[in-house]
CSV table of C-alpha atoms and ligand atoms in Angstrom, one decimal:
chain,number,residue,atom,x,y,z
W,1,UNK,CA,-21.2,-29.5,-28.0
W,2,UNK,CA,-21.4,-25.8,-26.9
W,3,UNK,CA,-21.8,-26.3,-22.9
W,4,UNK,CA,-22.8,-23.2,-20.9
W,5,UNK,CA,-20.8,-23.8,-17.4
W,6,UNK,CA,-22.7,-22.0,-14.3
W,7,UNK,CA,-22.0,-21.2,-11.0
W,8,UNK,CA,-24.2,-19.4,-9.2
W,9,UNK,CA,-23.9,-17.8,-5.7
W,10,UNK,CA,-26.7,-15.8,-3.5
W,11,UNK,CA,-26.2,-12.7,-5.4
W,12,UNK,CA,-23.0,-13.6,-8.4
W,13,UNK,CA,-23.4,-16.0,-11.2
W,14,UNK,CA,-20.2,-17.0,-12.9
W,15,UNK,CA,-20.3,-18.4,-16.7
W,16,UNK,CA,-18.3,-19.7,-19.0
W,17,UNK,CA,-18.8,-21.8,-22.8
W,18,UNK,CA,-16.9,-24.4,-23.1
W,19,UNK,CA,-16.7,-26.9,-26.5
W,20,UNK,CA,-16.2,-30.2,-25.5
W,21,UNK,CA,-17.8,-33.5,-26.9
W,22,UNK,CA,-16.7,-37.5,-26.2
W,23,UNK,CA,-13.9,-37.4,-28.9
W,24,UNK,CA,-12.8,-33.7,-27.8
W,25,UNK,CA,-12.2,-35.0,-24.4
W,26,UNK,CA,-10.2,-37.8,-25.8
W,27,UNK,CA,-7.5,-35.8,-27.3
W,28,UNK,CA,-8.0,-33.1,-25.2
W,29,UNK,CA,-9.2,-30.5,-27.4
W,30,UNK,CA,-11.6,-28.9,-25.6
W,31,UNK,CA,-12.2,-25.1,-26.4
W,32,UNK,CA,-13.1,-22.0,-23.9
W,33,UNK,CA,-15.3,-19.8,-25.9
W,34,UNK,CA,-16.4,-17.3,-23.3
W,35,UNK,CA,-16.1,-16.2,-19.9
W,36,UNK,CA,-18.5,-13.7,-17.7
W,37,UNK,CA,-19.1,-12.8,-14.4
W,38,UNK,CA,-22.3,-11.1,-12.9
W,39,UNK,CA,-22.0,-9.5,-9.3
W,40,UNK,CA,-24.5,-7.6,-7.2
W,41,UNK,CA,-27.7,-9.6,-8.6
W,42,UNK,CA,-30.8,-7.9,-7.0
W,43,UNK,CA,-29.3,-4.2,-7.3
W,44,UNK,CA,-27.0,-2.3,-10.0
W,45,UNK,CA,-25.1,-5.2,-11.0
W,46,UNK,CA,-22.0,-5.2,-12.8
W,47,UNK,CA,-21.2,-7.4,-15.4
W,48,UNK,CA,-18.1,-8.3,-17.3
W,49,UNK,CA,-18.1,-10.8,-20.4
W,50,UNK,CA,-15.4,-11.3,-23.0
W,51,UNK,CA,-15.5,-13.7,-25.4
W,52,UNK,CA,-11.9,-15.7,-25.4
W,53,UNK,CA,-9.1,-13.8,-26.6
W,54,UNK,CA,-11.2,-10.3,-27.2
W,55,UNK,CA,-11.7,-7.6,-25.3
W,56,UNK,CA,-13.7,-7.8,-22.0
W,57,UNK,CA,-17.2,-6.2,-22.2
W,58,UNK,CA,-17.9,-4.2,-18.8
W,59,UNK,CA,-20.9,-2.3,-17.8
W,60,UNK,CA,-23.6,-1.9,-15.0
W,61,UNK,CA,-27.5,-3.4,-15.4
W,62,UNK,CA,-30.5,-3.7,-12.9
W,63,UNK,CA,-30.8,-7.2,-12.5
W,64,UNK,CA,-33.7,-8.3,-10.1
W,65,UNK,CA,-32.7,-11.6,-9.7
W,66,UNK,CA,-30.9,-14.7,-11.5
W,67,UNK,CA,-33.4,-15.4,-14.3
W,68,UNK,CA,-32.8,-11.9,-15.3
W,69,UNK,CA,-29.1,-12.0,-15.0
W,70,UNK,CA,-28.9,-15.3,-17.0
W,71,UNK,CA,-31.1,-14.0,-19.9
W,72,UNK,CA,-29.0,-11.2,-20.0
W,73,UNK,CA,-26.0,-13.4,-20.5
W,74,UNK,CA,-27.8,-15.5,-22.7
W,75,UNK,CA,-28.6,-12.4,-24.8
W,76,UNK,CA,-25.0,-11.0,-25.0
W,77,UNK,CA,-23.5,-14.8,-25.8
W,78,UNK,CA,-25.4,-15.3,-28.9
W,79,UNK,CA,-25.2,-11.5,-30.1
W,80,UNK,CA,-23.2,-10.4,-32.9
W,81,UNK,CA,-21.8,-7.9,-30.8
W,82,UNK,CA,-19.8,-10.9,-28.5
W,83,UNK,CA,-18.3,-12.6,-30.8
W,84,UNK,CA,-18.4,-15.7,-29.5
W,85,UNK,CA,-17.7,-18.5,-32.0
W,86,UNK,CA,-19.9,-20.6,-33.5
W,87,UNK,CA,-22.2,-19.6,-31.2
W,88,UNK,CA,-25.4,-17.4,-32.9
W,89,UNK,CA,-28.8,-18.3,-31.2
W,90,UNK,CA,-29.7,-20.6,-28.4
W,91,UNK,CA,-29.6,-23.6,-30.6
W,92,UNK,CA,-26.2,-23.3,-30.3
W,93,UNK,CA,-25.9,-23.9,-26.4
W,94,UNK,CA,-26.7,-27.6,-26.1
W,95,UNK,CA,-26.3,-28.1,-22.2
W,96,UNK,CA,-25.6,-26.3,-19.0
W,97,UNK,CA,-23.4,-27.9,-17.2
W,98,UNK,CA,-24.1,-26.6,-13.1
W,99,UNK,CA,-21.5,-26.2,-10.0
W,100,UNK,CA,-23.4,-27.7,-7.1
W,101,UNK,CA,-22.3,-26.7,-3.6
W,102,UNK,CA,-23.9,-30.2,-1.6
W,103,UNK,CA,-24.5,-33.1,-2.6
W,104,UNK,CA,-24.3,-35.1,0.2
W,105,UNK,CA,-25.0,-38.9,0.2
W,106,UNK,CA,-27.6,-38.8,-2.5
W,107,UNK,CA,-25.1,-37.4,-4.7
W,108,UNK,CA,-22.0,-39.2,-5.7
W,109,UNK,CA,-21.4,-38.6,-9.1
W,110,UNK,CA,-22.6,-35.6,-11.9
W,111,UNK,CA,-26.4,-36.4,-12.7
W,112,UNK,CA,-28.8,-34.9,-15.7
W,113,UNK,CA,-31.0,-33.0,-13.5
W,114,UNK,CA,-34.9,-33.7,-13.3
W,115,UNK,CA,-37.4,-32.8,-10.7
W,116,UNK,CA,-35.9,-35.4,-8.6
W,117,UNK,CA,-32.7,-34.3,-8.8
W,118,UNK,CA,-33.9,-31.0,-8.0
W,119,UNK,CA,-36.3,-32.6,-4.7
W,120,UNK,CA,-32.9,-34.1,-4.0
W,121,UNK,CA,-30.7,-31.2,-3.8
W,122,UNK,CA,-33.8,-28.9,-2.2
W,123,UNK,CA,-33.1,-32.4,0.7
W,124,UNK,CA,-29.2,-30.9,0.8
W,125,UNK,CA,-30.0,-27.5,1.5
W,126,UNK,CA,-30.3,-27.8,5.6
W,127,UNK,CA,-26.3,-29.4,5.0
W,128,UNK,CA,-25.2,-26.0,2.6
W,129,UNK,CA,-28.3,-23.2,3.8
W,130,UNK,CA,-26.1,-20.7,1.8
W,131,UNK,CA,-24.6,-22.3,-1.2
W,132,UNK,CA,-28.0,-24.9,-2.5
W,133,UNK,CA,-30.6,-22.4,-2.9
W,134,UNK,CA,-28.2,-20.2,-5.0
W,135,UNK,CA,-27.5,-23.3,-6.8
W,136,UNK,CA,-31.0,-23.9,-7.3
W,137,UNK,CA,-31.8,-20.7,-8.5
W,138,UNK,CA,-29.7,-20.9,-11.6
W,139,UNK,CA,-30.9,-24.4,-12.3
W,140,UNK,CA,-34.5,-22.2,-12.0
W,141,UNK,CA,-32.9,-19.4,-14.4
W,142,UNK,CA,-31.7,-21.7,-16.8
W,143,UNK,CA,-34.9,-24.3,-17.4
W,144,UNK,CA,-36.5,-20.9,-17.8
W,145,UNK,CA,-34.1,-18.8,-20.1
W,146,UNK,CA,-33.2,-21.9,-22.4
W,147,UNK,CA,-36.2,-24.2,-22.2
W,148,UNK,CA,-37.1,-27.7,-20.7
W,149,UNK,CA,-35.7,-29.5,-23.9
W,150,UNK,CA,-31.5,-28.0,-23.2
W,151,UNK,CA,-30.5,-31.2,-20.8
W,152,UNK,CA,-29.6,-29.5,-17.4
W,153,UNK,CA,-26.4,-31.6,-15.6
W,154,UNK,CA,-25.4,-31.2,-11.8
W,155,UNK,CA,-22.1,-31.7,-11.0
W,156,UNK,CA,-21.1,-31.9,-7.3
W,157,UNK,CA,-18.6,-30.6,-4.9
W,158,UNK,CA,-18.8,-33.1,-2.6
W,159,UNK,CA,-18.6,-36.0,-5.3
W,160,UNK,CA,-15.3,-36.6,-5.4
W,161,UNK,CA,-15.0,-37.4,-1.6
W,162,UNK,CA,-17.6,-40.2,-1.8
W,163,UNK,CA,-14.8,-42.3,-1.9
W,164,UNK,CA,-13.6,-41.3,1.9
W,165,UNK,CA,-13.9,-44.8,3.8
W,166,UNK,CA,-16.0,-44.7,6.9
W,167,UNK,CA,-12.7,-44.0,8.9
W,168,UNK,CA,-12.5,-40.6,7.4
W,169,UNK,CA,-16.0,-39.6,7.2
W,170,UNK,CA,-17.1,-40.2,10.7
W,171,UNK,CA,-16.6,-38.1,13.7
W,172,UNK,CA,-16.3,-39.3,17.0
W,173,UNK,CA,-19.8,-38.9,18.2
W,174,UNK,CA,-22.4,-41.0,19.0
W,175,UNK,CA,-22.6,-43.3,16.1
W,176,UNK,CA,-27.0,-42.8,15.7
W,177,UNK,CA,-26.0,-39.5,15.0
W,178,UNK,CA,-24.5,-40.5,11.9
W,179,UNK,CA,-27.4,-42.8,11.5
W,180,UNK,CA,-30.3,-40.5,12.0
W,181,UNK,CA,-28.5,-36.9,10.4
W,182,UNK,CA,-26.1,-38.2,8.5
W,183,UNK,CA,-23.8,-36.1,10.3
W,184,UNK,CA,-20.2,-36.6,8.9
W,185,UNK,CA,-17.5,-35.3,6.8
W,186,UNK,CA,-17.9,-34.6,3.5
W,187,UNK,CA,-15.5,-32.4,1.7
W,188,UNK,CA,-15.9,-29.8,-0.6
W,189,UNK,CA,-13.6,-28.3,-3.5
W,190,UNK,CA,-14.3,-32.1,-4.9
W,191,UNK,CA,-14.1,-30.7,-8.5
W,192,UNK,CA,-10.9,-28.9,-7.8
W,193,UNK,CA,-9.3,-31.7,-6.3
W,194,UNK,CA,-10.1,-33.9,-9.2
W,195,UNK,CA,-9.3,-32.0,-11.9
W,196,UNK,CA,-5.5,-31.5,-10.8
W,197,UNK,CA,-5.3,-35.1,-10.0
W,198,UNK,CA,-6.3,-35.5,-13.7
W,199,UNK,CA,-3.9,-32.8,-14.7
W,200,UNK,CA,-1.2,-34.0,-12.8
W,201,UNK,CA,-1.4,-37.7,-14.2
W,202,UNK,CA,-1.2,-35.8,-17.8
W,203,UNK,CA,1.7,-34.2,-16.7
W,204,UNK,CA,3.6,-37.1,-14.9
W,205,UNK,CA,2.2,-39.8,-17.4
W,206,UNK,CA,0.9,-42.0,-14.0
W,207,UNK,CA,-2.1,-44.0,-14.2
W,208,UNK,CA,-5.1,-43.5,-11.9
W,209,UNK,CA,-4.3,-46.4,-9.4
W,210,UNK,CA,-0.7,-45.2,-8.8
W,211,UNK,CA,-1.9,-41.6,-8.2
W,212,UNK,CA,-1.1,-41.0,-4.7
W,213,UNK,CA,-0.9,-37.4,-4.1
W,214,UNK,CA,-1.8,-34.7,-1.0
W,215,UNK,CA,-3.8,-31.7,-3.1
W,216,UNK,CA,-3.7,-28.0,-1.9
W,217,UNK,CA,-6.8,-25.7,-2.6
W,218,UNK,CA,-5.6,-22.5,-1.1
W,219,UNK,CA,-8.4,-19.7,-2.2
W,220,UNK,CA,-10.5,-18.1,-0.4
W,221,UNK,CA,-11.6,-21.0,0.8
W,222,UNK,CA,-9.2,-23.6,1.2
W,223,UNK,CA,-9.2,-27.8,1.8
W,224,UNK,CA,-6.5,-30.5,1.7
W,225,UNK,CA,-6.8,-33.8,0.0
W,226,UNK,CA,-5.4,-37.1,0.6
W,227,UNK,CA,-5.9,-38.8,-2.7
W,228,UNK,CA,-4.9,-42.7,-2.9
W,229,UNK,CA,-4.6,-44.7,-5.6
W,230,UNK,CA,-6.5,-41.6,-7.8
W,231,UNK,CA,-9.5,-41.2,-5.0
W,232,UNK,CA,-10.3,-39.0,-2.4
W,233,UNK,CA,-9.1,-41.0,0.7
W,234,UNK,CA,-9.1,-37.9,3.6
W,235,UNK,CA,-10.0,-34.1,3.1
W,236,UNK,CA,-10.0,-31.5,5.5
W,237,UNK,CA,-13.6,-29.6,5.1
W,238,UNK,CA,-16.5,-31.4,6.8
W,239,UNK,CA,-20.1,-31.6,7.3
W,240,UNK,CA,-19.8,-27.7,5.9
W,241,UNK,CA,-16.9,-26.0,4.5
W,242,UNK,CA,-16.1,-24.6,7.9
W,243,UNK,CA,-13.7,-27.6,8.9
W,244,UNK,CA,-9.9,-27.6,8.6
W,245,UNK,CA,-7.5,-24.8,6.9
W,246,UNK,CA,-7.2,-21.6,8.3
W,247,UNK,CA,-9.4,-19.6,4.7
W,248,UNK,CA,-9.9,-16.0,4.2
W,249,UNK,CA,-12.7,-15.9,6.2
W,250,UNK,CA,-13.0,-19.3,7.9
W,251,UNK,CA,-11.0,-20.1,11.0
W,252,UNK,CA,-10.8,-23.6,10.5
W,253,UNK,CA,-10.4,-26.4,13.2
W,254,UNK,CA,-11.6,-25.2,16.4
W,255,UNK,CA,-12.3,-27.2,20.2
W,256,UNK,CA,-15.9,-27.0,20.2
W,257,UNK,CA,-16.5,-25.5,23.3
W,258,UNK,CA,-15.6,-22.0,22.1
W,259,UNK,CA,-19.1,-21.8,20.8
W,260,UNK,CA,-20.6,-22.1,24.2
W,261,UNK,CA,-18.2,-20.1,26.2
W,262,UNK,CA,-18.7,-17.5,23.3
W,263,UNK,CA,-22.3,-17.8,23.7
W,264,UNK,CA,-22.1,-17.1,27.9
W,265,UNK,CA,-19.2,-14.8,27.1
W,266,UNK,CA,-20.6,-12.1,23.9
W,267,UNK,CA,-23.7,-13.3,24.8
W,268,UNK,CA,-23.8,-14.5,21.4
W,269,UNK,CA,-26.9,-16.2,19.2
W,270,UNK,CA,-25.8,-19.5,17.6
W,271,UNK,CA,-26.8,-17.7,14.3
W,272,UNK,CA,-24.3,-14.8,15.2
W,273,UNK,CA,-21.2,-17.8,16.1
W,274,UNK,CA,-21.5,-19.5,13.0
W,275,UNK,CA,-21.4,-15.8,11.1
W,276,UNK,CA,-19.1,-15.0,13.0
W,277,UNK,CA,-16.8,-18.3,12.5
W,278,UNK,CA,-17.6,-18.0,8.7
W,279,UNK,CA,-17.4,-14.5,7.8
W,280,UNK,CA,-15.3,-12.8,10.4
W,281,UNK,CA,-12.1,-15.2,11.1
W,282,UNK,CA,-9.5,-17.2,9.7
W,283,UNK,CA,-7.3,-14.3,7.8
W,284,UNK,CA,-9.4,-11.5,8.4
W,285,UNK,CA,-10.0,-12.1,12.1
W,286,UNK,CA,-6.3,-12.8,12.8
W,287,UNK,CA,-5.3,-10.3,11.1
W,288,UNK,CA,-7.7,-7.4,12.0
W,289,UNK,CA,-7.1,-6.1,8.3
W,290,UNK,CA,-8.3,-8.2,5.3
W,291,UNK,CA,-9.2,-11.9,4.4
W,292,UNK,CA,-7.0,-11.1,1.2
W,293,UNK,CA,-3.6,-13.2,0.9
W,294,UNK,CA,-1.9,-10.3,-1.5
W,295,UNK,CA,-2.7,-7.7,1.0
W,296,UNK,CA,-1.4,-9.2,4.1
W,297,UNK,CA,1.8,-10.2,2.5
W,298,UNK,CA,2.5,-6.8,0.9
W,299,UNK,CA,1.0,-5.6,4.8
W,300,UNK,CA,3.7,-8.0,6.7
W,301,UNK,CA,7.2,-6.9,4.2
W,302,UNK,CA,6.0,-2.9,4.0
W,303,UNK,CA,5.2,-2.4,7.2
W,304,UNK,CA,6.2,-5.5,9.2
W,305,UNK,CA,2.7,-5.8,10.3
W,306,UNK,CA,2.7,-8.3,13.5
W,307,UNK,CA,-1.1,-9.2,13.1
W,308,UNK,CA,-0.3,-9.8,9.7
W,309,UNK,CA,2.6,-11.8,9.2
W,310,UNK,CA,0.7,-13.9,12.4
W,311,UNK,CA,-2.2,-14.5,10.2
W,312,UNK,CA,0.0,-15.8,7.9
W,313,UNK,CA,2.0,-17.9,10.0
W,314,UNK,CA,-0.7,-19.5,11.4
W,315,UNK,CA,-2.3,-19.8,8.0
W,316,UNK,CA,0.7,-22.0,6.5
W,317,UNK,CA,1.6,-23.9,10.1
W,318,UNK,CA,-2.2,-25.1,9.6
W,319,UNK,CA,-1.5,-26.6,5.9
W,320,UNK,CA,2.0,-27.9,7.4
W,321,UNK,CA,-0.5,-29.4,9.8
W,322,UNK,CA,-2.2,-31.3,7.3
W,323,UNK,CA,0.6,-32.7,4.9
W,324,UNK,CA,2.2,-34.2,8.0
W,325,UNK,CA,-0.9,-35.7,8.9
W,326,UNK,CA,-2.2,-37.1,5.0
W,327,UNK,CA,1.5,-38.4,4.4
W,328,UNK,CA,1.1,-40.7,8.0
W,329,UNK,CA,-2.4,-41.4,6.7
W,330,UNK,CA,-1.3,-42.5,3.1
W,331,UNK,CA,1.8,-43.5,3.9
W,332,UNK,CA,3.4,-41.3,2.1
W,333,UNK,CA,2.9,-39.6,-1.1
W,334,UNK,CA,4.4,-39.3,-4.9
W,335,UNK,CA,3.8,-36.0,-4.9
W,336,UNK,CA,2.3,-32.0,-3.2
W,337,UNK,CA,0.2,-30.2,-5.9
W,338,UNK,CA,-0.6,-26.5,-4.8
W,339,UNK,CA,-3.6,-24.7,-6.4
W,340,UNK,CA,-6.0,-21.7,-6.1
W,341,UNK,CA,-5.6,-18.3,-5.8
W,342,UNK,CA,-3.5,-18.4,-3.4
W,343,UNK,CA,-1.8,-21.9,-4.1
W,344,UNK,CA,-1.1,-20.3,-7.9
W,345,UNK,CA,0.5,-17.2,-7.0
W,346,UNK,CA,2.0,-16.7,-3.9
W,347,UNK,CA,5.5,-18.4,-4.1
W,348,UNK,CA,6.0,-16.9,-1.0
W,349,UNK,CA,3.5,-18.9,0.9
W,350,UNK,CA,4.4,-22.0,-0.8
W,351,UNK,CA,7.9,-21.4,0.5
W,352,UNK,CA,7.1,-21.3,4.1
W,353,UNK,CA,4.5,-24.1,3.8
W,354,UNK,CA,7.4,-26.5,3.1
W,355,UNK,CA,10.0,-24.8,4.5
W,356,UNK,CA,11.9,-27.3,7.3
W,357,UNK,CA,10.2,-30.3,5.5
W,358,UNK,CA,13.0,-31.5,4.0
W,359,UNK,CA,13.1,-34.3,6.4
W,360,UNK,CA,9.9,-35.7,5.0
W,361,UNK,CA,11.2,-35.5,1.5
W,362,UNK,CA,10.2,-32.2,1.1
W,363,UNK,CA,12.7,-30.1,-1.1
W,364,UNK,CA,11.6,-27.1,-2.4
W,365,UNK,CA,13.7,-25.6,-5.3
W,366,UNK,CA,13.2,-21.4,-4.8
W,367,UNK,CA,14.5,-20.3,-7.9
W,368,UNK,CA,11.7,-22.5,-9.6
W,369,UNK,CA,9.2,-21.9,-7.2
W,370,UNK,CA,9.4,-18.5,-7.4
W,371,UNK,CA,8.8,-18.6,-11.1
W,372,UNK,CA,5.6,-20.1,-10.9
W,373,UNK,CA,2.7,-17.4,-10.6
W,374,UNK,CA,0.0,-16.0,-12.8
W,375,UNK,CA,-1.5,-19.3,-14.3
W,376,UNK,CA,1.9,-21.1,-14.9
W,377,UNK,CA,1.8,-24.7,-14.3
W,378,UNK,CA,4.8,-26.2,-12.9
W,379,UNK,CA,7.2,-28.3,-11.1
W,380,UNK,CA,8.8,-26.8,-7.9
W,381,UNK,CA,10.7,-29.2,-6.0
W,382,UNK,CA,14.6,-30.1,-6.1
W,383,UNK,CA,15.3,-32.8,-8.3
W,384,UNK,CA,16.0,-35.3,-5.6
W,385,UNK,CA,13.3,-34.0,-3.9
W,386,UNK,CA,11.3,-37.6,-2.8
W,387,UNK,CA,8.2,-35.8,-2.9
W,388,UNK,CA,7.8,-34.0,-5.7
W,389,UNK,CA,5.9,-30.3,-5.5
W,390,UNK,CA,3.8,-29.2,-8.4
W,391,UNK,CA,1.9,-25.9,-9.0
W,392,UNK,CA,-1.3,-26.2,-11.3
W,393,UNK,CA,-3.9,-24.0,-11.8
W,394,UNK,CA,-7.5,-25.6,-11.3
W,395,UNK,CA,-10.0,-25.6,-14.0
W,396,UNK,CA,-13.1,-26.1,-12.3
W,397,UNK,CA,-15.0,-25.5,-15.3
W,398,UNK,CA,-13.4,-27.5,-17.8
W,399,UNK,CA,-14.2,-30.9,-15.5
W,400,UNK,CA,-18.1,-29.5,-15.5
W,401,UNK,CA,-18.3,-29.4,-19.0
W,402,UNK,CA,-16.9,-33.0,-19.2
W,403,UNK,CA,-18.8,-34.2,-16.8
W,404,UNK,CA,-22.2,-32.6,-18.8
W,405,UNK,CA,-21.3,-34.0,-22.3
W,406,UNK,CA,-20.6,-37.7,-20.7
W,407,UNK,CA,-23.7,-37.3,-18.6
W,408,UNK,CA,-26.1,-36.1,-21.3
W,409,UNK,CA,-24.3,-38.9,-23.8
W,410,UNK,CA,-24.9,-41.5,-21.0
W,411,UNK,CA,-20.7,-42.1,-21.1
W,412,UNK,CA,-19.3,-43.7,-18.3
W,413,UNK,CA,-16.8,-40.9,-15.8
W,414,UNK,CA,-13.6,-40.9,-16.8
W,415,UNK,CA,-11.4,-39.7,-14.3
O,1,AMP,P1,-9.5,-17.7,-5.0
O,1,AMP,O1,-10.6,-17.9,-4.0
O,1,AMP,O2,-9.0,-19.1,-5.5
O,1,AMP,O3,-9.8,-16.8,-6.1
O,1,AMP,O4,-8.2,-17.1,-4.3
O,1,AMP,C1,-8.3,-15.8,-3.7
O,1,AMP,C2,-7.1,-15.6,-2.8
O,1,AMP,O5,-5.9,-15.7,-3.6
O,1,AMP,C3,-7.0,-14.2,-2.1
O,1,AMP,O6,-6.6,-14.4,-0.8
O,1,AMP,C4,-5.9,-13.5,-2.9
O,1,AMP,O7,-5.3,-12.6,-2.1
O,1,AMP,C5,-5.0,-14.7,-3.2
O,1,AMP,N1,-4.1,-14.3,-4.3
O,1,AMP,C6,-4.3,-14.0,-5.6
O,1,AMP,N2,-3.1,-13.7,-6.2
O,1,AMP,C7,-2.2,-13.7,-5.2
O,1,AMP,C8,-0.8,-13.4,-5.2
O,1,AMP,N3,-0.1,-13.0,-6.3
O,1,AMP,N4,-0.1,-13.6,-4.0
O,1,AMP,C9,-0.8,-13.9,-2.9
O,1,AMP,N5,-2.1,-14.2,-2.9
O,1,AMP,C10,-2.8,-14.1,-4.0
C-alpha cells in the first residue's frame, strides 16, 4: 500500500509516501517514495518536495489554508513531473496515515479515524490548544482532497506512554484532580520513543520483554524515556510538552510559584507566562541568542560566549538529571539511545551528557562518538562500557505508515 504520512502544524504540513503493507513490514522492506514540506500556510508559502533520490522541487504558492496546501501536494505527487514511483492518480494513495499531537486517555493506540475519533480528539484539544486543531485540519484537508472512501488512521503521541503505571502519571496534587481533569502526565514524542526501541532491538537482536533502555529525544523539543521491559515506564513531558528537558524554546522543570511571582512581578497575563515559558526560554532564553543547538555551540568555541556555553551546560546537566533518575527508577538499564536533531548530530553534546558517568557504567568511546552525525546510526560507548550508548536516527514516519496499514488491515500492533 502507497501510505501518504501527514503531519500538520498551525501553519506547516509535513508529508511523506511511504510503501509498506503486512508482509513488507515483515521483512522490513518498506520503501520512502517522497518527502515534502509546506511552510507559511495562509500567506506565500514555500514548498519543497522531492521525490526519493531526485532532485528537490522548490518554489513559492499562495496557499489559504491546509485543504489548499494538501491538494497542491496531492497534485504534484501524482504528476508526471514528480516522479514518484508507482504513484500516477489518487488511486494510487490508499491511506493517510496522520501524526496526532494528544491523545490523552481516550487514545491508547493508532485508530481508523471516524467522526468519533474526530469528536474524540476535538475532546483533547483543551490538553494540546496548539497542536489538535492543526491536527484536525489536515484530517479536514485530507477527507476533502482524497475522498471519504481513502481510510484516514490517527496515530498518537501520547500512545506509547499509556503504559506509565499510576506512580509515573500522577502528580502530587489533590488526587479529585486527577479524577475530575484528568490532570496527569502524559508524554509526548511517544512515536519517537518507539520506533528506536524497535530499531534498537533490530540492532542488538533483544526481544521486547528484555528491552530496558532510557531513550533521548533531543530536538527542538526534547523528552526522556524510561522504557522497561519494551514499554514506556517514566517520561519526562507532562500534561503538555512543557515538562522536563531544558528544549529550544521550553525551559523545562520549573517550581511553580514562578508563575505567580511573575504575574505580581511583570505584571504578566497567564496567557503571556505560558508564551512566555513556551516560546521564549529554555535555549533561547538562557542564551539571549537562539533556540538553535548548532548556533550556540559554534557561539560558545568562536567566541566563548558565556550565555551560550551556560545554555548549554544547563541544557546537558538537565538530561544528566534524568538518566540518573530513570536508571534508580528502572534499576538500571541495558542501554542510552540518543536521537533527534540534536541527539543525531552533535557529538559534542553527547560527550558532555555522559561525561563523569563512568561510575554508573557510563563509558563513552570519543573517537566513535564523534563519528556519528548526519543520519549515521551507531554504537558509541567503550566496549566494557555496562551501559551501552547508541546513536539512531528516529523515523517518525516509517512507524505511522505501519501503524496505518495494520490499522486499516485490522492487524494486531506489533511493536
Ligand atoms: P529537530 O527538532 O529534531 O529537527 O532538531 C533541531 C535541533 O537540532 C536544533 O537545535 C539544531 O540546532 C540541532 N542540530 C541539528 N544539527 C546539529 C548539529 N550538527 N550540531 C548540533 N545541533 C544540531
Amino acid at each position: 500500500m502507497n501510505i501518504l504520512v501527514l503531519n500538520c502544524g498551525s501553519s506547516s504540513l509535513k508529508f511523506q509516501i511511504i510503501e509498506t503493507d503486512l508482509e513488507i513490514i515483515e521483512k522490513n522492506a518498506d520503501v520512502q517514495k517522497a518527502k515534502g514540506l509546506v511552510e507559511r500556510i495562509g500567506g506565500q508559502s514555500l514548498v519543497s518536495f522531492q521525490a526519493t533520490g531526485r532532485p528537490a522541487m522548490k518554489a513559492a504558492v499562495a496557499l489559504r489554508d491546509h485543504r489548499a496546501a494538501l491538494d497542491y501536494v496531492i497534485r504534484w505527487i501524482i504528476s508526471s513531473e514528480s516522479q514518484v514511483p508507482g504513484i500516477h492518480s489518487l488511486a494510487d494513495i490508499h491511506a493517510v496515515g496522520h501524526r496526532v499531537v494528544h491523545g490523552a486517555e481516550k487514545f491508547t493506540k493508532s485508530v481508523v479515524i471516524d467522526e468519533t475519533v474526530i469528536r474524540g480528539i476535538e475532546d483533547c484539544i483543551e490538553l494540546a490548544p496548539l497542536h489538535n486543531p492543526a491536527n484536525l485540519k489536515g484530517i479536514s484537508a485530507a477527507k476533502d482532497v482524497m475522498g471519504p472512501g481513502v481510510p484516514q488512521v490517527a496515530v498518537f503521541d501520547t500512545g506509547f506512554h499509556s503504559t506509565m503505571p499510576e506512580t509515573s502519571y500522577l502528580y502530587a496534587i489533590p488526587y479529585q484532580l486527577y479524577r475530575r481533569h484528568k490532570i496527569r502526565r502524559y508524554g509526548f514524542h511517544g512515536t519517537s520513543h518507539r520506533y528506536v526501541a524497535y530499531r534498537y532491538r533490530q540492532l542488538t537482536g533483544k526481544d521486547v520483554e528484555s528491552t530496558n533502555i532510557i531513550t533521548l529525544h533531543l530536538g527542538n523539543g526534547c523528552s526522556a524515556c524510561a522504557i522497561k521491559g519494551g514499554s514506556s515506564l517514566n517520561t519526562s513531558m507532562g500534561l503538555t510538552p512543557l515538562e522536563g528537558l531544558v528544549m529550544g524554546t521550553r525551559g523545562g522543570d520549573l517550581d511553580p510559584s514562578v508563575i505567580e511571582f511573575l504575574s505580581h512581578k511583570e505584571a504578566m497575563s497567564l496567557n503571556e507566562i505560558d508564551a512566555l515559558l513556551n516560546k521564549q526560554s529554555g535555549l533561547l532564553g538562557l542564551s539571549g541568542l537562539t533556540n538553535d543547538m548548532r548556533d550556540l555551540l559554534a557561539e560558545e568555541s568562536e567566541h566563548q560566549d558565556r550565555r551560550a556555553k551556560l545554555a548549554v551546560d544547563i541544557f546537558c546537566l538537565r538530561v544528566k538529571k534524568y538518566i540518573g533518575a530513570y536508571l534508580a527508577e528502572m534499576g538500571g538499564a541495558d542501554a542510552i539511545v540518543f536521537t533527534g536533531g540534536i541527539g543525531e548530530n552533535s557529538a559534542e553534546v553527547r560527550r558532555r551528557i555522559c561525561a563523569g558517568l563512568e561510575w554508573l557504567g557510563i563509558d563513552i568511546d570519543v573517537a566513535a562518538n564523534d563519528k556519528l552525525y548526519g543520519g549515521k546510526e551507531g554504537e558509541m560507548g567503550k566496549a566494557n562500557s555496562r551501559v551501552k550508548l547508541f546513536v539512531i536516527p528516529t523515523n517518525e514516519e516509517l512507524l505511522i505508515a505501519r501503524d496505518t496499514v495494520r490499522s486499516v488491515r485490522n492487524a494486531p500492533r506489533r511493536w
